Amino acid sequence: MKKVLIIYHSQTGNTEAMAKAVAEGALAAGATVEMKRAVEADDKDLLNCDVVAFGTPNYFSYMAGMVKDFFDRAWPTVREKMANKSYVAFGSYGGGGMPAIETVEKICDNMGMKRLYDSIGVQRQPTPENLKACEELGKKIAGL
Ligand SMILES: Cc1cc2nc3c(=O)[nH]c(=O)nc-3n(C[C@H](O)[C@H](O)[C@H](O)COP(=O)(O)O)c2cc1C
């Protein structure tokens, strides 16, 4: 059984709705799912999972500060140990596209993590179709 970790930040609930949909999909596919706000997550969470789904809103064309803070805290101990881990990324933006998600991808790619599927970025509040896509993503990452 795959251990799926979902780490996210969300101030107004848009990215959180996506995170919940990813979690529902992964659970439905039989994975063990842990969903944590970035502020509550640490290096041990990363080391103890098989797949990570990172969720961040676009704040000032960058990942949310809380997600950056998570990487700042975890990176020193995990950076040499992530090459066997897989990840996906998702998040919401206001109008400026997906640069925030790209900043997450850059850190994960630099640690040698394997990006499994294209990241999902949605504008503001996710539609039912967006949430369905997140659920599908959760199912796919659980079935690896
Ligand atoms: C502090 C702050 C900065 C933001 N900066 C951007 C930005 O640079 N580009 C953009 O497209 N949206 C920006 N937004 C809009 C958010 O990305 C958008 O409202 C998103 O849906 C919020 O997701 P959340 O509900 O998960 O927090 C910003 C919002 C906040 C609160």
mmCIF file of C-alpha atoms and ligand atoms in Angstrom:
data_model
loop_
_atom_site.group_PDB
_atom_site.id
_atom_site.type_symbol
_atom_site.label_atom_id
_atom_site.label_comp_id
_atom_site.label_asym_id
_atom_site.label_seq_id
_atom_site.Cartn_x
_atom_site.Cartn_y
_atom_site.Cartn_z
ATOM 1 C CA MET A 1 0.000 0.000 0.000
ATOM 2 C CA LYS A 2 1.413 3.378 -1.031
ATOM 3 C CA LYS A 3 1.884 6.119 1.529
ATOM 4 C CA VAL A 4 0.742 9.381 -0.015
ATOM 5 C CA LEU A 5 1.654 12.622 1.733
ATOM 6 C CA ILE A 6 -0.177 15.813 0.817
ATOM 7 C CA ILE A 7 1.526 19.011 1.955
ATOM 8 C CA TYR A 8 -0.222 22.266 1.196
ATOM 9 C CA HIS A 9 -0.973 25.804 2.192
ATOM 10 C CA SER A 10 -4.170 27.704 1.542
ATOM 11 C CA GLN A 11 -5.411 31.004 2.866
ATOM 12 C CA THR A 12 -8.848 31.224 1.273
ATOM 13 C CA GLY A 13 -9.552 27.543 0.685
ATOM 14 C CA ASN A 14 -8.942 27.139 -3.044
ATOM 15 C CA THR A 15 -5.776 25.057 -2.835
ATOM 16 C CA GLU A 16 -7.204 23.252 0.182
ATOM 17 C CA ALA A 17 -10.199 22.096 -1.876
ATOM 18 C CA MET A 18 -7.765 20.702 -4.430
ATOM 19 C CA ALA A 19 -5.756 18.983 -1.673
ATOM 20 C CA LYS A 20 -8.902 17.326 -0.336
ATOM 21 C CA ALA A 21 -9.806 16.090 -3.806
ATOM 22 C CA VAL A 22 -6.311 14.606 -4.278
ATOM 23 C CA ALA A 23 -6.680 12.924 -0.876
ATOM 24 C CA GLU A 24 -10.104 11.503 -1.757
ATOM 25 C CA GLY A 25 -8.756 10.054 -4.995
ATOM 26 C CA ALA A 26 -5.749 8.487 -3.291
ATOM 27 C CA LEU A 27 -7.901 7.026 -0.515
ATOM 28 C CA ALA A 28 -10.364 5.623 -3.036
ATOM 29 C CA ALA A 29 -7.457 3.905 -4.780
ATOM 30 C CA GLY A 30 -6.411 2.239 -1.530
ATOM 31 C CA ALA A 31 -3.472 4.372 -0.448
ATOM 32 C CA THR A 32 -2.641 5.473 3.060
ATOM 33 C CA VAL A 33 -3.031 9.238 2.995
ATOM 34 C CA GLU A 34 -1.612 11.877 5.280
ATOM 35 C CA MET A 35 -2.702 15.446 4.621
ATOM 36 C CA LYS A 36 -0.783 18.201 6.367
ATOM 37 C CA ARG A 37 -0.650 21.944 6.217
ATOM 38 C CA ALA A 38 2.894 22.943 5.339
ATOM 39 C CA VAL A 39 3.305 24.713 8.659
ATOM 40 C CA GLU A 40 2.632 21.416 10.472
ATOM 41 C CA ALA A 41 4.840 19.226 8.283
ATOM 42 C CA ASP A 42 8.514 18.422 8.724
ATOM 43 C CA ASP A 43 11.381 16.420 7.260
ATOM 44 C CA LYS A 44 10.197 13.161 8.849
ATOM 45 C CA ASP A 45 6.935 13.339 6.945
ATOM 46 C CA LEU A 46 8.851 13.494 3.686
ATOM 47 C CA LEU A 47 11.150 10.638 4.618
ATOM 48 C CA ASN A 48 8.234 8.403 5.661
ATOM 49 C CA CYS A 49 6.144 8.528 2.492
ATOM 50 C CA ASP A 50 6.336 7.086 -1.010
ATOM 51 C CA VAL A 51 4.726 9.917 -2.959
ATOM 52 C CA VAL A 52 4.236 13.586 -2.151
ATOM 53 C CA ALA A 53 1.612 15.944 -3.541
ATOM 54 C CA PHE A 54 2.586 19.561 -2.928
ATOM 55 C CA GLY A 55 -0.140 22.186 -3.054
ATOM 56 C CA THR A 56 0.546 25.894 -3.139
ATOM 57 C CA PRO A 57 -1.334 29.016 -4.092
ATOM 58 C CA ASN A 58 0.419 31.636 -6.170
ATOM 59 C CA TYR A 59 1.439 34.410 -3.818
ATOM 60 C CA PHE A 60 3.498 37.136 -5.493
ATOM 61 C CA SER A 61 4.419 34.795 -8.353
ATOM 62 C CA TYR A 62 6.014 32.387 -5.909
ATOM 63 C CA MET A 63 4.986 29.471 -3.697
ATOM 64 C CA ALA A 64 3.242 30.483 -0.477
ATOM 65 C CA GLY A 65 5.622 31.522 2.282
ATOM 66 C CA MET A 66 4.514 28.602 4.453
ATOM 67 C CA VAL A 67 5.452 26.134 1.735
ATOM 68 C CA LYS A 68 8.817 27.828 1.274
ATOM 69 C CA ASP A 69 9.280 27.694 5.053
ATOM 70 C CA PHE A 70 8.591 23.952 4.919
ATOM 71 C CA PHE A 71 11.291 23.446 2.289
ATOM 72 C CA ASP A 72 13.694 25.663 4.255
ATOM 73 C CA ARG A 73 13.227 23.494 7.351
ATOM 74 C CA ALA A 74 13.196 20.092 5.664
ATOM 75 C CA TRP A 75 15.774 20.525 2.902
ATOM 76 C CA PRO A 76 18.986 20.248 4.976
ATOM 77 C CA THR A 77 18.117 16.739 6.192
ATOM 78 C CA VAL A 78 16.198 15.395 3.199
ATOM 79 C CA ARG A 79 18.073 16.755 0.208
ATOM 80 C CA GLU A 80 20.298 13.691 -0.260
ATOM 81 C CA LYS A 81 17.482 11.239 0.465
ATOM 82 C CA MET A 82 14.727 12.149 -1.961
ATOM 83 C CA ALA A 83 15.944 10.595 -5.197
ATOM 84 C CA ASN A 84 13.691 7.552 -4.760
ATOM 85 C CA LYS A 85 10.588 9.634 -4.066
ATOM 86 C CA SER A 86 7.970 10.751 -6.526
ATOM 87 C CA TYR A 87 5.894 13.904 -6.470
ATOM 88 C CA VAL A 88 3.174 15.936 -8.105
ATOM 89 C CA ALA A 89 2.211 19.557 -7.572
ATOM 90 C CA PHE A 90 -1.001 21.545 -7.725
ATOM 91 C CA GLY A 91 -2.385 24.899 -6.725
ATOM 92 C CA SER A 92 -4.524 27.924 -7.370
ATOM 93 C CA TYR A 93 -3.638 31.316 -8.816
ATOM 94 C CA GLY A 94 -5.452 34.593 -9.283
ATOM 95 C CA GLY A 95 -4.514 35.491 -12.812
ATOM 96 C CA GLY A 96 -0.795 35.116 -13.099
ATOM 97 C CA GLY A 97 -0.525 31.490 -14.180
ATOM 98 C CA MET A 98 1.601 28.857 -12.496
ATOM 99 C CA PRO A 99 4.969 30.344 -11.520
ATOM 100 C CA ALA A 100 4.347 29.293 -7.907
ATOM 101 C CA ILE A 101 4.031 25.663 -8.912
ATOM 102 C CA GLU A 102 7.148 25.965 -11.034
ATOM 103 C CA THR A 103 9.112 27.110 -7.985
ATOM 104 C CA VAL A 104 8.041 23.933 -6.171
ATOM 105 C CA GLU A 105 8.965 21.811 -9.181
ATOM 106 C CA LYS A 106 12.397 23.404 -9.314
ATOM 107 C CA ILE A 107 13.211 22.453 -5.714
ATOM 108 C CA CYS A 108 11.880 18.909 -6.104
ATOM 109 C CA ASP A 109 13.624 18.384 -9.433
ATOM 110 C CA ASN A 110 16.883 19.635 -7.915
ATOM 111 C CA MET A 111 16.593 17.027 -5.171
ATOM 112 C CA GLY A 112 16.261 14.342 -7.838
ATOM 113 C CA MET A 113 12.611 13.641 -7.139
ATOM 114 C CA LYS A 114 10.622 12.173 -9.995
ATOM 115 C CA ARG A 115 7.710 14.261 -11.260
ATOM 116 C CA LEU A 116 4.987 11.762 -12.050
ATOM 117 C CA TYR A 117 2.365 13.795 -13.848
ATOM 118 C CA ASP A 118 1.835 17.318 -15.076
ATOM 119 C CA SER A 119 1.038 19.756 -12.311
ATOM 120 C CA ILE A 120 -2.489 21.083 -12.006
ATOM 121 C CA GLY A 121 -2.998 24.825 -11.728
ATOM 122 C CA VAL A 122 -6.460 26.370 -11.536
ATOM 123 C CA GLN A 123 -7.623 29.946 -11.548
ATOM 124 C CA ARG A 124 -9.096 30.927 -8.173
ATOM 125 C CA GLN A 125 -11.831 28.571 -6.968
ATOM 126 C CA PRO A 126 -11.590 25.098 -8.496
ATOM 127 C CA THR A 127 -14.580 24.031 -10.591
ATOM 128 C CA PRO A 128 -16.113 20.554 -10.213
ATOM 129 C CA GLU A 129 -14.098 19.576 -13.306
ATOM 130 C CA ASN A 130 -10.899 20.865 -11.694
ATOM 131 C CA LEU A 131 -11.669 18.880 -8.547
ATOM 132 C CA LYS A 132 -12.338 15.781 -10.621
ATOM 133 C CA ALA A 133 -8.912 16.204 -12.228
ATOM 134 C CA CYS A 134 -7.351 16.473 -8.763
ATOM 135 C CA GLU A 135 -9.172 13.346 -7.655
ATOM 136 C CA GLU A 136 -7.893 11.519 -10.717
ATOM 137 C CA LEU A 137 -4.396 12.708 -9.914
ATOM 138 C CA GLY A 138 -4.781 11.285 -6.404
ATOM 139 C CA LYS A 139 -5.896 7.959 -7.830
ATOM 140 C CA LYS A 140 -2.979 7.837 -10.246
ATOM 141 C CA ILE A 141 -0.321 8.564 -7.649
ATOM 142 C CA ALA A 142 -1.826 5.973 -5.311
ATOM 143 C CA GLY A 143 -1.657 3.307 -7.948
ATOM 144 C CA LEU A 144 2.049 3.420 -8.615
HETATM 145 C C1 LIG B 1 -0.710 37.614 -0.552
HETATM 146 C C2 LIG B 1 -1.285 37.203 -1.885
HETATM 147 C C3 LIG B 1 -0.517 37.347 -3.034
HETATM 148 C C4 LIG B 1 -1.017 36.958 -4.274
HETATM 149 N N1 LIG B 1 -0.231 37.075 -5.382
HETATM 150 C C5 LIG B 1 -0.693 36.578 -6.573
HETATM 151 C C6 LIG B 1 0.131 36.616 -7.747
HETATM 152 O O1 LIG B 1 1.259 37.097 -7.727
HETATM 153 N N2 LIG B 1 -0.358 36.075 -8.882
HETATM 154 C C7 LIG B 1 -1.590 35.512 -8.955
HETATM 155 O O2 LIG B 1 -1.984 35.005 -10.006
HETATM 156 N N3 LIG B 1 -2.406 35.473 -7.862
HETATM 157 C C8 LIG B 1 -1.981 35.992 -6.686
HETATM 158 N N4 LIG B 1 -2.799 35.935 -5.571
HETATM 159 C C9 LIG B 1 -4.124 35.328 -5.699
HETATM 160 C C10 LIG B 1 -4.150 33.877 -5.194
HETATM 161 O O3 LIG B 1 -3.170 33.110 -5.864
HETATM 162 C C11 LIG B 1 -5.516 33.282 -5.444
HETATM 163 O O4 LIG B 1 -6.495 34.041 -4.779
HETATM 164 C C12 LIG B 1 -5.591 31.825 -5.008
HETATM 165 O O5 LIG B 1 -6.816 31.303 -5.453
HETATM 166 C C13 LIG B 1 -5.488 31.693 -3.506
HETATM 167 O O6 LIG B 1 -5.497 30.337 -3.164
HETATM 168 P P1 LIG B 1 -5.838 29.843 -1.689
HETATM 169 O O7 LIG B 1 -7.334 30.050 -1.484
HETATM 170 O O8 LIG B 1 -5.477 28.398 -1.669
HETATM 171 O O9 LIG B 1 -5.031 30.665 -0.725
HETATM 172 C C14 LIG B 1 -2.324 36.378 -4.344
HETATM 173 C C15 LIG B 1 -3.084 36.258 -3.170
HETATM 174 C C16 LIG B 1 -2.566 36.656 -1.950
HETATM 175 C C17 LIG B 1 -3.389 36.497 -0.689
#
